[in-house]
Amino acid sequence: MNSSDTEQRAKIFAALSDPTRLKIVELLAEKEELSSSEIAHQLEISLALLCHHVKVLVEAGLVQTRKEGQSKYSSLNRELMMACFTSFTQ
């Protein structure tokens, strides 16, 4: 394991250490993609707060976003999640 892998894992675990961000990841694990308004509604938080949390998840590489019209959609980077967690079992 090289230092860049270790730094990436540290970013991932730091992002997941917040309960709200963990809930966002759990929601995205259940669906292919969700709009920001859907996620905010399900978590009962403001769009502004959601945007902050999604930004942290994007910076860690866990979540990808795309914009369609006025809506922003988020999806889970499943490959990175699997790679991160399976590396501990090898």
PDB file of C-alpha atoms in Angstrom:
ATOM      1  CA  MET A   1       0.000   0.000   0.000  1.00  0.00           C
ATOM      2  CA  ASN A   2       1.581   3.294  -1.050  1.00  0.00           C
ATOM      3  CA  SER A   3       1.171   6.668   0.640  1.00  0.00           C
ATOM      4  CA  SER A   4      -1.257   8.016  -1.976  1.00  0.00           C
ATOM      5  CA  ASP A   5      -3.571   5.020  -1.374  1.00  0.00           C
ATOM      6  CA  THR A   6      -3.363   5.652   2.355  1.00  0.00           C
ATOM      7  CA  GLU A   7      -4.180   9.338   1.882  1.00  0.00           C
ATOM      8  CA  GLN A   8      -7.165   8.464  -0.332  1.00  0.00           C
ATOM      9  CA  ARG A   9      -8.493   6.037   2.291  1.00  0.00           C
ATOM     10  CA  ALA A  10      -8.031   8.656   5.011  1.00  0.00           C
ATOM     11  CA  LYS A  11     -10.125  11.119   2.958  1.00  0.00           C
ATOM     12  CA  ILE A  12     -12.804   8.492   2.448  1.00  0.00           C
ATOM     13  CA  PHE A  13     -13.031   7.559   6.116  1.00  0.00           C
ATOM     14  CA  ALA A  14     -12.979  11.221   7.184  1.00  0.00           C
ATOM     15  CA  ALA A  15     -15.887  11.897   4.817  1.00  0.00           C
ATOM     16  CA  LEU A  16     -17.797   8.897   6.160  1.00  0.00           C
ATOM     17  CA  SER A  17     -17.201   9.868   9.796  1.00  0.00           C
ATOM     18  CA  ASP A  18     -20.077  12.352   9.673  1.00  0.00           C
ATOM     19  CA  PRO A  19     -23.502  10.729  10.290  1.00  0.00           C
ATOM     20  CA  THR A  20     -25.253  12.869   7.663  1.00  0.00           C
ATOM     21  CA  ARG A  21     -22.707  11.999   4.980  1.00  0.00           C
ATOM     22  CA  LEU A  22     -22.942   8.337   5.915  1.00  0.00           C
ATOM     23  CA  LYS A  23     -26.731   8.530   5.480  1.00  0.00           C
ATOM     24  CA  ILE A  24     -26.259  10.150   2.062  1.00  0.00           C
ATOM     25  CA  VAL A  25     -24.000   7.272   1.003  1.00  0.00           C
ATOM     26  CA  GLU A  26     -26.529   4.753   2.338  1.00  0.00           C
ATOM     27  CA  LEU A  27     -29.330   6.407   0.335  1.00  0.00           C
ATOM     28  CA  LEU A  28     -27.217   6.422  -2.818  1.00  0.00           C
ATOM     29  CA  ALA A  29     -26.283   2.771  -2.282  1.00  0.00           C
ATOM     30  CA  GLU A  30     -29.991   1.901  -2.529  1.00  0.00           C
ATOM     31  CA  LYS A  31     -30.578   3.850  -5.773  1.00  0.00           C
ATOM     32  CA  GLU A  32     -28.556   4.461  -8.907  1.00  0.00           C
ATOM     33  CA  GLU A  33     -28.995   8.214  -8.622  1.00  0.00           C
ATOM     34  CA  LEU A  34     -30.939  10.767  -6.580  1.00  0.00           C
ATOM     35  CA  SER A  35     -31.594  14.466  -7.025  1.00  0.00           C
ATOM     36  CA  SER A  36     -30.362  16.877  -4.382  1.00  0.00           C
ATOM     37  CA  SER A  37     -33.927  17.797  -3.487  1.00  0.00           C
ATOM     38  CA  GLU A  38     -34.845  14.111  -2.985  1.00  0.00           C
ATOM     39  CA  ILE A  39     -31.876  13.539  -0.686  1.00  0.00           C
ATOM     40  CA  ALA A  40     -32.500  16.736   1.301  1.00  0.00           C
ATOM     41  CA  HIS A  41     -36.178  15.822   1.685  1.00  0.00           C
ATOM     42  CA  GLN A  42     -35.419  12.276   2.885  1.00  0.00           C
ATOM     43  CA  LEU A  43     -32.817  13.506   5.380  1.00  0.00           C
ATOM     44  CA  GLU A  44     -34.919  16.521   6.407  1.00  0.00           C
ATOM     45  CA  ILE A  45     -32.048  18.972   5.878  1.00  0.00           C
ATOM     46  CA  SER A  46     -31.725  22.155   3.814  1.00  0.00           C
ATOM     47  CA  LEU A  47     -30.344  22.099   0.279  1.00  0.00           C
ATOM     48  CA  ALA A  48     -27.492  24.353   1.422  1.00  0.00           C
ATOM     49  CA  LEU A  49     -26.446  21.881   4.107  1.00  0.00           C
ATOM     50  CA  LEU A  50     -26.802  18.983   1.680  1.00  0.00           C
ATOM     51  CA  CYS A  51     -24.572  20.770  -0.852  1.00  0.00           C
ATOM     52  CA  HIS A  52     -21.863  21.120   1.802  1.00  0.00           C
ATOM     53  CA  HIS A  53     -21.981  17.411   2.623  1.00  0.00           C
ATOM     54  CA  VAL A  54     -22.079  16.336  -1.032  1.00  0.00           C
ATOM     55  CA  LYS A  55     -19.047  18.535  -1.746  1.00  0.00           C
ATOM     56  CA  VAL A  56     -17.045  16.686   0.920  1.00  0.00           C
ATOM     57  CA  LEU A  57     -18.136  13.329  -0.526  1.00  0.00           C
ATOM     58  CA  VAL A  58     -17.199  14.445  -4.057  1.00  0.00           C
ATOM     59  CA  GLU A  59     -13.766  15.625  -2.869  1.00  0.00           C
ATOM     60  CA  ALA A  60     -13.208  12.201  -1.292  1.00  0.00           C
ATOM     61  CA  GLY A  61     -14.186  10.558  -4.582  1.00  0.00           C
ATOM     62  CA  LEU A  62     -17.173   8.742  -3.087  1.00  0.00           C
ATOM     63  CA  VAL A  63     -19.892  10.597  -4.975  1.00  0.00           C
ATOM     64  CA  GLN A  64     -20.247  11.893  -8.515  1.00  0.00           C
ATOM     65  CA  THR A  65     -22.661  14.634  -9.521  1.00  0.00           C
ATOM     66  CA  ARG A  66     -24.237  15.785 -12.741  1.00  0.00           C
ATOM     67  CA  LYS A  67     -26.503  18.691 -13.534  1.00  0.00           C
ATOM     68  CA  GLU A  68     -29.627  18.438 -15.664  1.00  0.00           C
ATOM     69  CA  GLY A  69     -31.465  21.711 -16.115  1.00  0.00           C
ATOM     70  CA  GLN A  70     -32.007  23.181 -12.664  1.00  0.00           C
ATOM     71  CA  SER A  71     -31.551  19.830 -10.905  1.00  0.00           C
ATOM     72  CA  LYS A  72     -28.351  18.295  -9.599  1.00  0.00           C
ATOM     73  CA  TYR A  73     -28.098  14.507  -9.342  1.00  0.00           C
ATOM     74  CA  SER A  74     -25.708  12.468  -7.210  1.00  0.00           C
ATOM     75  CA  SER A  75     -24.567   8.885  -7.567  1.00  0.00           C
ATOM     76  CA  LEU A  76     -22.239   6.659  -5.591  1.00  0.00           C
ATOM     77  CA  ASN A  77     -18.788   5.792  -6.929  1.00  0.00           C
ATOM     78  CA  ARG A  78     -19.285   2.091  -6.277  1.00  0.00           C
ATOM     79  CA  GLU A  79     -15.919   1.094  -7.760  1.00  0.00           C
ATOM     80  CA  LEU A  80     -14.017   3.255  -5.304  1.00  0.00           C
ATOM     81  CA  MET A  81     -16.110   2.020  -2.373  1.00  0.00           C
ATOM     82  CA  MET A  82     -15.432  -1.603  -3.280  1.00  0.00           C
ATOM     83  CA  ALA A  83     -11.724  -1.000  -3.869  1.00  0.00           C
ATOM     84  CA  CYS A  84     -11.343   0.805  -0.567  1.00  0.00           C
ATOM     85  CA  PHE A  85     -13.045  -1.794   1.567  1.00  0.00           C
ATOM     86  CA  THR A  86     -11.790  -4.921  -0.196  1.00  0.00           C
ATOM     87  CA  SER A  87      -8.185  -3.741   0.202  1.00  0.00           C
ATOM     88  CA  PHE A  88      -8.509  -4.438   3.932  1.00  0.00           C
ATOM     89  CA  THR A  89      -9.392  -8.075   3.378  1.00  0.00           C
ATOM     90  CA  GLN A  90      -6.415  -8.864   1.164  1.00  0.00           C
TER      91      GLN A  90
END
